[in-house]
């Protein structure tokens, strides 16, 4: 995730009804989550299978790219449908933060009982808290706890950018943004520095503090104010987010960081085409072009790493296949969106956010026991892998039912209460799309 996966409402009983129209996205989320789980679990079980696959294909990279395409497809649609910045951010808060805080809390608890690691976050607890506060640890010098939360940093950057574009009423130009980020990944992705601000400008703690204060205050301004001050707040928050993405990323190269919003805006273009707001032919051309530029950026800029010829060939294969197959997977799901999908597959999509955030913790506990590090025959590794997956799915089902879904319902009630107390958060010139997105049936609220 990764970006990360976003939860969807349970599918309706009628396969042809509106509540079922995004079942294909749940299936894609489930596939993406399983790909990431295999990538991480394969370091401990079925290692030989993972090594063979890794000669051609990076399942983890593939999974998060699918997640980013899904977010790009659905999140802007949600903001435009709601028509209000306040409602959008309340929804984001209650959908993402409860499970995120739970995952971080479990990681800390495992560390305290000597079953896990804080991944170096304990070296400067204050800086760690500040870097993880807004789920932007990967662009604020954090160590990412759990490890997969690096992708949430780019989700948050995307939300901040969307908010500014929406308030400025230029959010419909998704194709231009997709192409601009993809072209920037090729043109300057190899020139931008990594972790520049936290390494050269100030300490990680100070950078994280300033960035948190700037983003929080500016988002608050965009939510509570109107007119120029609202636009100014959203614009400053977006500029801070883009600056962090371009100059202060850690785990991934700047060209990959720029490719991520390109993929997300490509998802938005495909959404607009599906809704009849944009020609399909142009949308397909945009999608193919962005995928091509993202692949080119990786193949070109990775040469600066100084890898051996063999290592470089393997990396290029993985990058090419991961980006291409992520695009093809999303395209196939979109083409088959009207099919009726098995409930087991859509359930995997519903719990995919929990699967994504919690599986590294399950794997860490598994790896803690010495017998798990011994060599096991292939059949035993297969059973161990199945056991890990079963535990992850069971735990994720519990957290979805007990944490995610209840908090989503609380978020909806809070949004309605705020509308009652302060009036709808919709300025006269911010009218939502006239055509209702094909995702909201009666009794099945649309999801982001």
Coordinates of C-alpha atoms in Angstrom, one line a residue, residues 87-418:
X87 CA -16.6 15.9 4.9
X88 CA -13.8 14.4 2.8
X89 CA -11.2 14.9 5.6
X90 CA -13.5 13.6 8.3
X91 CA -14.1 10.5 6.2
X92 CA -10.3 10.1 5.6
X93 CA -9.6 10.5 9.3
X94 CA -12.1 7.8 10.5
X95 CA -11.2 5.4 7.7
X96 CA -7.4 5.4 8.0
X97 CA -6.3 6.6 11.4
X98 CA -8.0 4.1 13.8
X99 CA -6.4 1.0 12.2
X100 CA -3.1 2.9 11.6
X101 CA -2.9 3.8 15.3
X102 CA -3.8 0.3 16.3
X103 CA -1.0 -1.1 14.0
X104 CA 1.5 1.3 15.5
X105 CA 0.3 0.4 19.0
X106 CA 0.6 -3.3 18.4
X107 CA 4.2 -2.8 17.0
X108 CA 5.1 -0.9 20.2
X109 CA 3.5 -3.6 22.4
X110 CA 5.4 -6.4 20.6
X111 CA 8.6 -4.5 21.2
X112 CA 7.9 -4.1 24.9
X113 CA 7.3 -7.9 25.3
X114 CA 10.4 -8.6 23.2
X115 CA 8.5 -10.1 20.2
X116 CA 9.2 -7.3 17.7
X117 CA 11.4 -4.3 16.8
X118 CA 10.8 -0.6 16.6
X119 CA 13.0 -0.5 13.4
X120 CA 15.2 2.2 15.0
X121 CA 12.3 4.5 15.9
X122 CA 13.3 4.3 19.5
X123 CA 16.6 6.2 18.8
X124 CA 14.6 9.6 18.9
X125 CA 11.1 8.9 20.1
X126 CA 10.0 12.6 19.7
X127 CA 11.1 12.7 16.1
X128 CA 9.5 9.3 15.5
X129 CA 6.1 10.5 16.8
X130 CA 6.3 13.7 14.7
X131 CA 7.3 11.8 11.6
X132 CA 4.4 9.3 12.0
X133 CA 1.8 11.7 13.3
X134 CA 0.4 12.5 9.8
X135 CA 1.1 9.1 8.3
X136 CA 4.0 10.8 6.3
X137 CA 7.0 9.0 7.9
X138 CA 8.6 8.2 4.6
X139 CA 9.0 11.9 3.6
X140 CA 9.7 13.1 7.2
X141 CA 12.8 11.1 8.0
X142 CA 11.0 8.3 9.8
X143 CA 11.8 4.6 9.8
X144 CA 8.2 3.5 8.9
X145 CA 6.5 1.5 11.7
X146 CA 5.2 -1.0 10.6
X147 CA 7.4 -1.1 7.5
X148 CA 4.5 -0.9 5.0
X149 CA 3.3 2.5 6.1
X150 CA 5.9 4.1 3.8
X151 CA 3.2 4.0 1.1
X152 CA 0.7 6.0 3.2
X153 CA 3.0 9.0 2.9
X154 CA 2.2 9.2 -0.8
X155 CA -1.5 8.7 -0.2
X156 CA -1.4 11.7 2.1
X157 CA 0.5 13.8 -0.4
X158 CA -2.1 12.9 -3.0
X159 CA -5.0 13.9 -0.6
X160 CA -3.4 17.3 0.1
X161 CA -2.8 17.9 -3.6
X162 CA -6.4 16.9 -4.4
X163 CA -7.8 19.2 -1.8
X164 CA -5.9 22.2 -3.3
X165 CA -6.9 21.3 -6.9
X166 CA -10.6 20.8 -5.8
X167 CA -10.8 24.2 -4.0
X168 CA -9.1 25.9 -7.0
X169 CA -11.6 24.2 -9.3
X170 CA -9.0 22.7 -11.5
X171 CA -9.4 19.1 -10.3
X172 CA -10.9 18.0 -13.6
X173 CA -7.6 18.2 -15.5
X174 CA -6.4 14.8 -14.3
X175 CA -4.8 13.8 -17.6
X176 CA -2.5 16.8 -17.5
X177 CA -1.4 16.0 -13.9
X178 CA -0.8 12.4 -14.7
X179 CA 1.4 13.3 -17.7
X180 CA 3.2 16.1 -15.8
X181 CA 4.2 13.9 -12.9
X182 CA 5.3 11.1 -15.3
X183 CA 7.3 13.5 -17.4
X184 CA 8.9 14.9 -14.3
X185 CA 9.9 11.4 -13.2
X186 CA 11.8 11.0 -16.4
X187 CA 13.2 14.5 -16.7
X188 CA 14.3 15.3 -13.1
X189 CA 13.7 12.1 -11.2
X190 CA 17.4 11.4 -11.2
X191 CA 18.5 14.9 -10.2
X192 CA 16.4 15.4 -7.1
X193 CA 18.0 14.4 -3.8
X194 CA 16.8 12.0 -1.1
X195 CA 16.3 13.1 2.5
X196 CA 17.8 16.5 1.6
X197 CA 15.8 18.5 4.2
X198 CA 16.5 16.2 7.1
X199 CA 20.1 15.7 6.1
X200 CA 21.1 19.3 5.2
X201 CA 18.6 21.9 6.4
X202 CA 17.7 20.9 9.9
X203 CA 17.3 17.9 12.2
X204 CA 14.6 15.3 11.4
X205 CA 12.7 16.3 14.5
X206 CA 12.5 20.0 13.5
X207 CA 11.6 19.3 9.9
X208 CA 8.9 16.9 11.0
X209 CA 7.6 19.5 13.6
X210 CA 7.5 22.3 11.1
X211 CA 5.9 20.2 8.4
X212 CA 3.2 18.8 10.7
X213 CA 2.3 22.3 12.0
X214 CA 2.2 23.6 8.4
X215 CA 0.0 20.8 7.1
X216 CA -2.3 20.7 10.1
X217 CA -2.9 24.5 10.3
X218 CA -3.3 24.8 6.5
X219 CA -5.7 21.9 6.2
X220 CA -7.7 23.4 9.1
X221 CA -7.7 26.7 7.3
X222 CA -9.0 25.0 4.2
X223 CA -11.7 23.3 6.1
X224 CA -13.1 26.1 8.3
X225 CA -12.5 29.1 6.1
X226 CA -14.0 30.3 2.8
X227 CA -12.8 32.2 -0.2
X228 CA -9.2 33.2 -0.6
X229 CA -8.0 32.1 2.8
X230 CA -9.4 28.6 2.2
X231 CA -7.6 28.4 -1.2
X232 CA -4.4 29.7 0.4
X233 CA -4.4 27.1 3.2
X234 CA -5.0 24.3 0.7
X235 CA -2.3 25.6 -1.6
X236 CA 0.3 25.9 1.1
X237 CA -0.4 22.4 2.4
X238 CA -0.1 21.0 -1.1
X239 CA 3.2 22.8 -1.7
X240 CA 4.6 21.4 1.5
X241 CA 3.5 18.0 0.5
X242 CA 5.1 18.2 -2.9
X243 CA 8.3 19.6 -1.5
X244 CA 8.6 16.7 0.9
X245 CA 7.9 14.2 -1.9
X246 CA 10.5 15.7 -4.2
X247 CA 13.3 16.5 -1.7
X248 CA 12.8 14.4 1.5
X249 CA 11.8 10.9 0.5
X250 CA 13.8 8.0 2.0
X251 CA 13.0 4.4 0.9
X252 CA 12.3 5.1 -2.7
X253 CA 14.1 7.2 -5.4
X254 CA 12.6 10.5 -6.4
X255 CA 11.7 9.2 -9.8
X256 CA 9.6 6.5 -8.2
X257 CA 8.1 9.0 -5.8
X258 CA 7.1 11.2 -8.9
X259 CA 5.8 8.1 -10.7
X260 CA 3.3 7.3 -7.9
X261 CA 1.1 10.4 -8.3
X262 CA 1.3 9.9 -12.0
X263 CA -0.2 6.4 -11.6
X264 CA -2.8 7.8 -9.2
X265 CA -3.9 10.5 -11.5
X266 CA -4.1 7.9 -14.3
X267 CA -6.6 6.0 -12.1
X268 CA -8.6 9.3 -12.0
X269 CA -8.5 9.6 -15.8
X270 CA -9.9 6.1 -16.1
X271 CA -12.6 6.9 -13.6
X272 CA -13.6 9.9 -15.6
X273 CA -13.7 7.9 -18.8
X274 CA -15.9 5.2 -17.1
X275 CA -18.3 8.0 -16.0
X276 CA -18.5 9.4 -19.5
X277 CA -16.7 12.6 -18.6
X278 CA -13.6 11.9 -20.8
X279 CA -13.2 10.0 -24.1
X280 CA -12.1 6.4 -23.6
X281 CA -9.6 6.6 -26.5
X282 CA -7.8 9.5 -24.9
X283 CA -7.9 7.9 -21.5
X284 CA -6.3 4.7 -22.8
X285 CA -3.6 6.8 -24.6
X286 CA -2.9 8.6 -21.3
X287 CA -2.7 5.4 -19.4
X288 CA -0.3 3.8 -21.8
X289 CA 1.9 6.9 -22.0
X290 CA 2.1 7.2 -18.2
X291 CA 3.0 3.5 -17.8
X292 CA 5.7 3.9 -20.5
X293 CA 7.2 7.0 -18.9
X294 CA 7.2 5.4 -15.4
X295 CA 9.0 2.4 -16.8
X296 CA 11.4 4.6 -18.7
X297 CA 12.2 6.6 -15.6
X298 CA 13.1 3.5 -13.6
X299 CA 15.2 2.0 -16.3
X300 CA 17.1 5.2 -16.9
X301 CA 17.7 6.5 -13.4
X302 CA 18.5 3.2 -11.8
X303 CA 21.8 3.2 -13.8
X304 CA 23.2 5.8 -11.3
X305 CA 23.2 3.1 -8.6
X306 CA 26.3 1.5 -10.0
X307 CA 24.9 -2.1 -9.9
X308 CA 26.7 -4.9 -11.6
X309 CA 25.4 -5.8 -15.0
X310 CA 23.6 -8.9 -13.8
X311 CA 22.0 -7.1 -10.8
X312 CA 20.9 -4.2 -13.0
X313 CA 19.3 -6.6 -15.5
X314 CA 17.3 -8.3 -12.7
X315 CA 16.2 -5.0 -11.3
X316 CA 15.2 -3.7 -14.7
X317 CA 13.1 -6.9 -15.4
X318 CA 11.3 -6.5 -12.0
X319 CA 10.6 -2.8 -12.5
X320 CA 9.3 -3.3 -16.0
X321 CA 7.1 -6.2 -15.2
X322 CA 5.8 -4.8 -11.9
X323 CA 4.7 -1.5 -13.5
X324 CA 3.3 -3.1 -16.6
X325 CA 1.4 -5.9 -14.9
X326 CA 0.0 -3.4 -12.3
X327 CA -1.4 -1.4 -15.2
X328 CA -2.7 -4.5 -17.0
X329 CA -4.3 -5.8 -13.8
X330 CA -6.2 -2.6 -13.2
X331 CA -7.2 -2.5 -16.8
X332 CA -8.5 -6.1 -16.7
X333 CA -10.5 -5.3 -13.6
X334 CA -12.0 -2.3 -15.2
X335 CA -12.9 -4.3 -18.3
X336 CA -14.5 -7.0 -16.2
X337 CA -16.2 -4.6 -13.7
X338 CA -19.7 -5.8 -14.5
X339 CA -19.0 -9.5 -13.6
X340 CA -20.4 -11.1 -10.5
X341 CA -17.4 -11.8 -8.2
X342 CA -17.2 -14.5 -5.5
X343 CA -17.9 -13.2 -2.0
X344 CA -14.6 -14.6 -0.7
X345 CA -12.7 -12.4 -3.1
X346 CA -14.6 -9.3 -2.3
X347 CA -14.2 -10.0 1.4
X348 CA -10.4 -10.0 0.9
X349 CA -10.8 -6.5 -0.6
X350 CA -12.9 -5.3 2.4
X351 CA -10.2 -6.4 4.9
X352 CA -7.3 -5.5 2.6
X353 CA -6.3 -2.4 4.6
X354 CA -6.0 -4.6 7.7
X355 CA -4.2 -7.2 5.8
X356 CA -1.7 -4.7 4.5
X357 CA -1.0 -3.0 7.8
X358 CA -1.0 -6.0 10.1
X359 CA 0.7 -8.8 8.1
X360 CA 4.3 -7.5 8.8
X361 CA 3.5 -7.7 12.6
X362 CA 2.3 -11.3 12.2
X363 CA 5.4 -12.2 10.2
X364 CA 7.7 -10.5 12.8
X365 CA 6.2 -12.6 15.6
X366 CA 6.6 -15.7 13.5
X367 CA 10.2 -14.9 12.8
X368 CA 10.9 -14.3 16.5
X369 CA 10.8 -18.1 17.3
X370 CA 14.1 -19.9 16.5
X371 CA 12.5 -22.9 15.0
X372 CA 11.0 -20.8 12.2
X373 CA 14.6 -20.0 11.0
X374 CA 15.5 -23.6 10.5
X375 CA 15.4 -25.2 7.1
X376 CA 12.1 -27.0 6.4
X377 CA 11.2 -29.2 3.4
X378 CA 9.1 -27.6 0.7
X379 CA 5.8 -29.1 1.9
X380 CA 6.3 -27.9 5.4
X381 CA 7.1 -24.4 4.1
X382 CA 3.9 -24.5 2.2
X383 CA 1.9 -25.4 5.3
X384 CA 3.7 -22.6 7.3
X385 CA 2.9 -20.1 4.5
X386 CA -0.8 -21.2 4.6
X387 CA -0.8 -20.9 8.4
X388 CA 0.6 -17.3 8.3
X389 CA -1.9 -16.3 5.7
X390 CA -4.8 -17.9 7.7
X391 CA -3.7 -15.9 10.8
X392 CA -3.4 -12.7 8.9
X393 CA -6.9 -13.1 7.3
X394 CA -8.5 -14.1 10.6
X395 CA -6.9 -11.2 12.5
X396 CA -7.7 -8.8 9.7
X397 CA -11.3 -9.9 9.6
X398 CA -11.6 -9.2 13.4
X399 CA -10.0 -5.7 13.1
X400 CA -12.2 -4.9 10.1
X401 CA -15.4 -5.9 11.9
X402 CA -14.4 -4.4 15.3
X403 CA -12.3 -1.4 14.3
X404 CA -12.6 -0.3 10.7
X405 CA -16.3 -0.7 9.9
X406 CA -17.5 0.8 13.3
X407 CA -15.1 3.8 12.9
X408 CA -16.3 4.3 9.3
X409 CA -19.8 4.5 10.6
X410 CA -18.7 6.9 13.3
X411 CA -17.1 9.1 10.7
X412 CA -20.4 9.2 8.7
X413 CA -22.3 10.3 11.8
X414 CA -19.7 12.9 12.7
X415 CA -19.9 14.3 9.2
X416 CA -23.7 14.5 9.4
X417 CA -23.5 16.1 12.8
X418 CA -21.0 18.8 11.5

